Short mmCIF file of C-alpha atoms in Angstrom, two decimals:
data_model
loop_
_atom_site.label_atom_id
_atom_site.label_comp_id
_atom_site.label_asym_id
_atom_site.label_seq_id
_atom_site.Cartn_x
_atom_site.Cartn_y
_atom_site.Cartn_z
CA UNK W 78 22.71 -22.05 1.71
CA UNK W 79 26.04 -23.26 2.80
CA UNK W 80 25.51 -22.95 6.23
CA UNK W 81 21.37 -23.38 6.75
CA UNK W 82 21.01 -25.36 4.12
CA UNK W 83 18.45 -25.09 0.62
CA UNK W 84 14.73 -24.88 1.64
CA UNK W 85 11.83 -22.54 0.95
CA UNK W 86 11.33 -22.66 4.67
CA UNK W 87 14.75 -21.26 5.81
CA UNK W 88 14.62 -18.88 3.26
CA UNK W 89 11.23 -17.10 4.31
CA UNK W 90 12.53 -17.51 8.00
CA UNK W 91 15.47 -15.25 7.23
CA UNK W 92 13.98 -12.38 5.38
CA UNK W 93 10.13 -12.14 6.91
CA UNK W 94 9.87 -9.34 9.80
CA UNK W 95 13.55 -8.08 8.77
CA UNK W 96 13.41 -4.34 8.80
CA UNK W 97 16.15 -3.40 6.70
CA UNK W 98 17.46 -3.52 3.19
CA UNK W 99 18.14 -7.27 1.53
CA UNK W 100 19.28 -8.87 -1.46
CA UNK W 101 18.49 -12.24 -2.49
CA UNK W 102 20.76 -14.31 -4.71
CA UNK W 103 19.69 -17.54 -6.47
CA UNK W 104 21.65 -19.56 -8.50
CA UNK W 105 20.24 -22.78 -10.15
CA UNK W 106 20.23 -24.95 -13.48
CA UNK W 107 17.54 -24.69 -15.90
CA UNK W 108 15.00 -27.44 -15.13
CA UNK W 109 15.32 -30.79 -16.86
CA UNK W 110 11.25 -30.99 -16.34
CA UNK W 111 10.43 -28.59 -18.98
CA UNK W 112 13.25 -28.60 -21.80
CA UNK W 113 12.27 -29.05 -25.45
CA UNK W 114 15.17 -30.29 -26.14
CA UNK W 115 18.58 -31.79 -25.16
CA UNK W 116 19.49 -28.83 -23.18
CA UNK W 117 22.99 -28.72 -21.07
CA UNK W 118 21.93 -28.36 -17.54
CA UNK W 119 25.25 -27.36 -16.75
CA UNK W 120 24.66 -24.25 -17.32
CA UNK W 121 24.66 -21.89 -14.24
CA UNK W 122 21.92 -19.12 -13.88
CA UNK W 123 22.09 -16.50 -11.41
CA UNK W 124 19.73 -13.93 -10.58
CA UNK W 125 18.51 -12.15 -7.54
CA UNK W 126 16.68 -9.26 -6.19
CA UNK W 127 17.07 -5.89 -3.79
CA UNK W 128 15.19 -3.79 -1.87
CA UNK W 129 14.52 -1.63 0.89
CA UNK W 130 11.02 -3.69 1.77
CA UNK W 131 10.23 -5.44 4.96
CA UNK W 132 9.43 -9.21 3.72
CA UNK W 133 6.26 -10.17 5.07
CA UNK W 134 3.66 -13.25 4.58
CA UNK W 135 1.05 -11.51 2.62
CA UNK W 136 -1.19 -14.42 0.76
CA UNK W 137 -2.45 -13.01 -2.65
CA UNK W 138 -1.62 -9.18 -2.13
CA UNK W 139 1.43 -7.64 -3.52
CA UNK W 140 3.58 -5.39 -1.06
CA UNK W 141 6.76 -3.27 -1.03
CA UNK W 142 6.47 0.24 -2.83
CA UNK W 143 10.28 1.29 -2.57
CA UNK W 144 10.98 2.10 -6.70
CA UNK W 145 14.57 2.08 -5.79
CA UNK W 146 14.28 -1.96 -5.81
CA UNK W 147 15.64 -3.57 -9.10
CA UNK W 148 16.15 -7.00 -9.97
CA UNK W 149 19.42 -8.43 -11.30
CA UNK W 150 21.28 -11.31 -13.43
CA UNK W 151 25.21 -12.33 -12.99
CA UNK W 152 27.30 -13.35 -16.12
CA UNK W 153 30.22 -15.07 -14.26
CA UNK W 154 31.61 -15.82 -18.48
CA UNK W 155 32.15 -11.51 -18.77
CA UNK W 156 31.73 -10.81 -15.03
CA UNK W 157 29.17 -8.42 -15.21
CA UNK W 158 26.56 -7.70 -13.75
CA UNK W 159 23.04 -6.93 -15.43
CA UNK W 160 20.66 -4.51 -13.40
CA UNK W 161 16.85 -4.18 -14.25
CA UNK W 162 15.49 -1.23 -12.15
CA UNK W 163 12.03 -0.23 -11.56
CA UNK W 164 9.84 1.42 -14.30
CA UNK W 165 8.89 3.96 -11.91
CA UNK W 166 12.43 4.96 -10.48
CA UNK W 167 13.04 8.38 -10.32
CA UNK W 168 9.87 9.22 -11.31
CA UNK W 169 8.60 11.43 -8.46
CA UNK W 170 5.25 11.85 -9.34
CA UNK W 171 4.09 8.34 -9.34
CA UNK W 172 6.56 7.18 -6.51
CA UNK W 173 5.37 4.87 -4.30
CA UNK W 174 2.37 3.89 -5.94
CA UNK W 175 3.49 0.48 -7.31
CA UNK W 176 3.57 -3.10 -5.29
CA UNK W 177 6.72 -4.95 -6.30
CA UNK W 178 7.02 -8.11 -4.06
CA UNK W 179 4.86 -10.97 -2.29
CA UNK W 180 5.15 -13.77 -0.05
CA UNK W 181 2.43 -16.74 -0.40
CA UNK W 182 3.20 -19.96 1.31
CA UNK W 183 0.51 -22.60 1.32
CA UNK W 184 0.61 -22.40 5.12
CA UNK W 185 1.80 -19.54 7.14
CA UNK W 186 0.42 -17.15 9.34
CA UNK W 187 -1.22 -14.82 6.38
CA UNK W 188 -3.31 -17.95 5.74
CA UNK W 189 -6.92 -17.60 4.58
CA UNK W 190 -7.89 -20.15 2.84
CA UNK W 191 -8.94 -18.52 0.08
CA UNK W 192 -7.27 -18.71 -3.49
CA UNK W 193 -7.75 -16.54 -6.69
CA UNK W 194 -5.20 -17.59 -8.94
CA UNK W 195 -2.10 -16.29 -6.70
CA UNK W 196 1.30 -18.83 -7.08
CA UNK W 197 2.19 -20.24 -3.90
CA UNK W 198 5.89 -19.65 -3.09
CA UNK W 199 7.25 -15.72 -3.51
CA UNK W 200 7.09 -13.39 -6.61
CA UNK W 201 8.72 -10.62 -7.36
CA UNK W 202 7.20 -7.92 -10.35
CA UNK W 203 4.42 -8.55 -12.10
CA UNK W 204 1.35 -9.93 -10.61
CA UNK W 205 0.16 -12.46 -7.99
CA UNK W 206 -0.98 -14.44 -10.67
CA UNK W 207 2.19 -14.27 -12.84
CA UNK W 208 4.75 -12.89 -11.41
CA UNK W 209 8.12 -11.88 -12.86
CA UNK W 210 10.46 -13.69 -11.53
CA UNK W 211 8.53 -16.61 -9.20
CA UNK W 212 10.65 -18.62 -6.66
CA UNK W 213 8.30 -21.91 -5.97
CA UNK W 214 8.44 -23.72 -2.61
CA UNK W 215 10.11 -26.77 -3.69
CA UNK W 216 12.36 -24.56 -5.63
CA UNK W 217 12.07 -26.65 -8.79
CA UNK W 218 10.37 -25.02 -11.98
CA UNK W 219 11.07 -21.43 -10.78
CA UNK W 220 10.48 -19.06 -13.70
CA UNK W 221 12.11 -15.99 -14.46
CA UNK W 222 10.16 -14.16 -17.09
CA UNK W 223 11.64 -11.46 -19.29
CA UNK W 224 9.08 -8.31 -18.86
CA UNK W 225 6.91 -7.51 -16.45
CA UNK W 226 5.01 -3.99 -16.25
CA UNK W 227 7.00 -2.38 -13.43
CA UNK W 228 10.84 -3.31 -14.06
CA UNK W 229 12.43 -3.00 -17.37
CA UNK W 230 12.77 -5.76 -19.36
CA UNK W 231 15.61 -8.12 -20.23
CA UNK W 232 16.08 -11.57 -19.81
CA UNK W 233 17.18 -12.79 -16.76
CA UNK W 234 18.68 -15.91 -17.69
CA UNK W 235 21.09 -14.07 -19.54
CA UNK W 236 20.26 -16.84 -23.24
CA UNK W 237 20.23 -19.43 -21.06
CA UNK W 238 16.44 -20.54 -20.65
CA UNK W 239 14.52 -20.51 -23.52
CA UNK W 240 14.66 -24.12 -24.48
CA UNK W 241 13.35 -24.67 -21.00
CA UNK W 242 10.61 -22.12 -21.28
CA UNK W 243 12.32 -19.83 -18.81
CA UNK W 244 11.93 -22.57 -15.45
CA UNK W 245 15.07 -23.23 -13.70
CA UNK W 246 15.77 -25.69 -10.48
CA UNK W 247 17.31 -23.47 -7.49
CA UNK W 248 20.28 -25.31 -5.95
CA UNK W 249 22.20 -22.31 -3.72
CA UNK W 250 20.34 -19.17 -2.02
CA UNK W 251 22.27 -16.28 -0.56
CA UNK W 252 20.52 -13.48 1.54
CA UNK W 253 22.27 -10.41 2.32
CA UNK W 254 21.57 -7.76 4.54
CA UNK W 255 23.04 -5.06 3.36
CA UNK W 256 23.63 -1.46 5.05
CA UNK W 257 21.92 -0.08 8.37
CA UNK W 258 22.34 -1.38 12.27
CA UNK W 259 22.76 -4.72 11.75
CA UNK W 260 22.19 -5.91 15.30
CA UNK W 261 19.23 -3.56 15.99
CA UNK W 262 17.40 -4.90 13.08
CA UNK W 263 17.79 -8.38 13.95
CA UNK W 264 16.51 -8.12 17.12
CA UNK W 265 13.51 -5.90 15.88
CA UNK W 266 12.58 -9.16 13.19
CA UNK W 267 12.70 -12.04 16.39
CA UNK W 268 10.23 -9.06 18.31
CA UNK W 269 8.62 -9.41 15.54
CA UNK W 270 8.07 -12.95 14.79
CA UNK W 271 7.82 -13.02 18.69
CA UNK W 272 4.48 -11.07 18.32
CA UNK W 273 3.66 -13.18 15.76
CA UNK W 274 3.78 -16.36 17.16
CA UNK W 275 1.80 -15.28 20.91
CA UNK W 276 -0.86 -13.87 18.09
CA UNK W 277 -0.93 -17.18 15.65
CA UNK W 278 -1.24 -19.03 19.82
CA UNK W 279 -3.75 -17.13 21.09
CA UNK W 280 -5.91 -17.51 17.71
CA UNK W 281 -5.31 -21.40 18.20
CA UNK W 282 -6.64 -21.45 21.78
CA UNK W 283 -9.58 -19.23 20.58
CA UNK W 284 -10.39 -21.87 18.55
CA UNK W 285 -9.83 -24.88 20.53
CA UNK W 286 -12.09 -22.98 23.44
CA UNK W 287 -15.02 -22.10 20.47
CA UNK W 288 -15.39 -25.85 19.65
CA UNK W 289 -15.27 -27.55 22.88
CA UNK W 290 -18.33 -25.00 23.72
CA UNK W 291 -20.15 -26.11 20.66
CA UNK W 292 -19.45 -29.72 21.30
CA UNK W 293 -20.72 -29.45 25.09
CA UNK W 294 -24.09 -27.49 23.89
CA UNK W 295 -24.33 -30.26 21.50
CA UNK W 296 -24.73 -28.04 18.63
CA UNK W 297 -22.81 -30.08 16.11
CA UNK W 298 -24.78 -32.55 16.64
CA UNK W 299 -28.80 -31.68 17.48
CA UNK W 300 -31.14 -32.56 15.02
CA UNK W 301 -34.70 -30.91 15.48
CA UNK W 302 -35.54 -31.80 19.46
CA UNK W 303 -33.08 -34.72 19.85
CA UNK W 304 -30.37 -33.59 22.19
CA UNK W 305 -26.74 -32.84 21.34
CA UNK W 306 -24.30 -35.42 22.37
CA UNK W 307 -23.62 -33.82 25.78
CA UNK W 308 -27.50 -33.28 26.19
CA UNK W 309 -28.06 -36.43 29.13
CA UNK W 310 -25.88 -33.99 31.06
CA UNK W 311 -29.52 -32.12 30.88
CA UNK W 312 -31.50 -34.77 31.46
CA UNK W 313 -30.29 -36.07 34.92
#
């Protein structure tokens, strides 16, 4: 966040399409909006996330079956470091068959238009619908919850959110990539978002060609046997 800056939008631009391992570090305040009380919002929260997943822009389904992703929390007062790891890890028998992440921006190129329920903004554990830890797009009243049903539980705030009913404000983001060919996987994420964008185009111009051919047969606007708007071209 130094260096880009603190946005939702930077954020998903750095991680979506990137093919190797990353870890995501937030650090934040708890949020002023929801305490119950006079609570010290000089209190520091840190928490983040790993995994192996690609990040991608997947609307209301969850994605990313690595177990060997865990979430974490940072106590800079003992320096330690507080890891909760899948529910499923080393368990070979179910491996794989949990979703631990999405990626829901209100627009984006996994845009429907549909909703059921699903936060806008990025989850991680739980469900679409209340996720586990839940990083919001304006990054104020992010919640961090303390169980989920596929990483162990523990509260993330390390004691510091309950008067604010676990919401904090983010003020710094770190990403990490950590491990692997760091060059080669750069380039394969802007291939990626390359492809991407000439798809998310072409769709537009698909569009754009689909309604000037409805307009010109008039069919937005014929009404029983009255001509469409173009129809004196018709007539001469």
């Amino acid at each position: 966040s130094g260096g880009d800056g603190v946005s939702f939008r930077n954020l998903i631009d750095k991680i979506r399409a990137y093919s190797g391992s990353t870890m995501l570090l937030f650090g934040g305040v708890p949020s002023a909006t929801r305490c119950l009380g006079n609570t010290n919002n000089s209190k520091q929260v840190s928490l983040g996330f790993f995994t192996f997943d690609t990040w991608t822009e997947s609307e209301d389904i969850m994605f990313g079956s690595d177990d060997e992703c865990f979430l974490f929390a940072l106590d800079y007062e003992s320096n330690d470091v507080k890891v909760f790891p899948s529910r499923l890890r080393g368990n070979a028998a179910k491996k794989g068959t949990k979703k631990y992440m999405y990626c829901n921006p209100s627009s984006g190129a996994a845009r429907s238009g549909k909703t059921d329920g699903s936060l806008h903004g990025f989850g991680i554990g739980g469900t679409p619908s209340l996720p586990r830890l839940h990083i919001t797009e304006s990054l104020e009243e992010c919640r961090a919850l303390s169980h989920d049903a596929l990483f162990e539980d523990g509260d993330l705030m390390l004691g510091k959110g309950s008067e604010s009913l676990y919401y904090f404000d983010v003020n710094e983001i770190e990403v990490w990539a950590v491990g692997g060919d760091f060059d080669e996987q750069l380039a394969a994420q802007a291939k990626q978002k390359e492809i991407e964008l000439a798809t998310l185009e072409h769709a537009r111009q698909v569009d754009k060609r689909q309604l000037l051919d409805h307009i010109e047969n008039g069919f937005a606007w014929k009404s029983h046997n009255n001509p469409g708007l173009f129809g004196h071209r018709d007539s001469r």
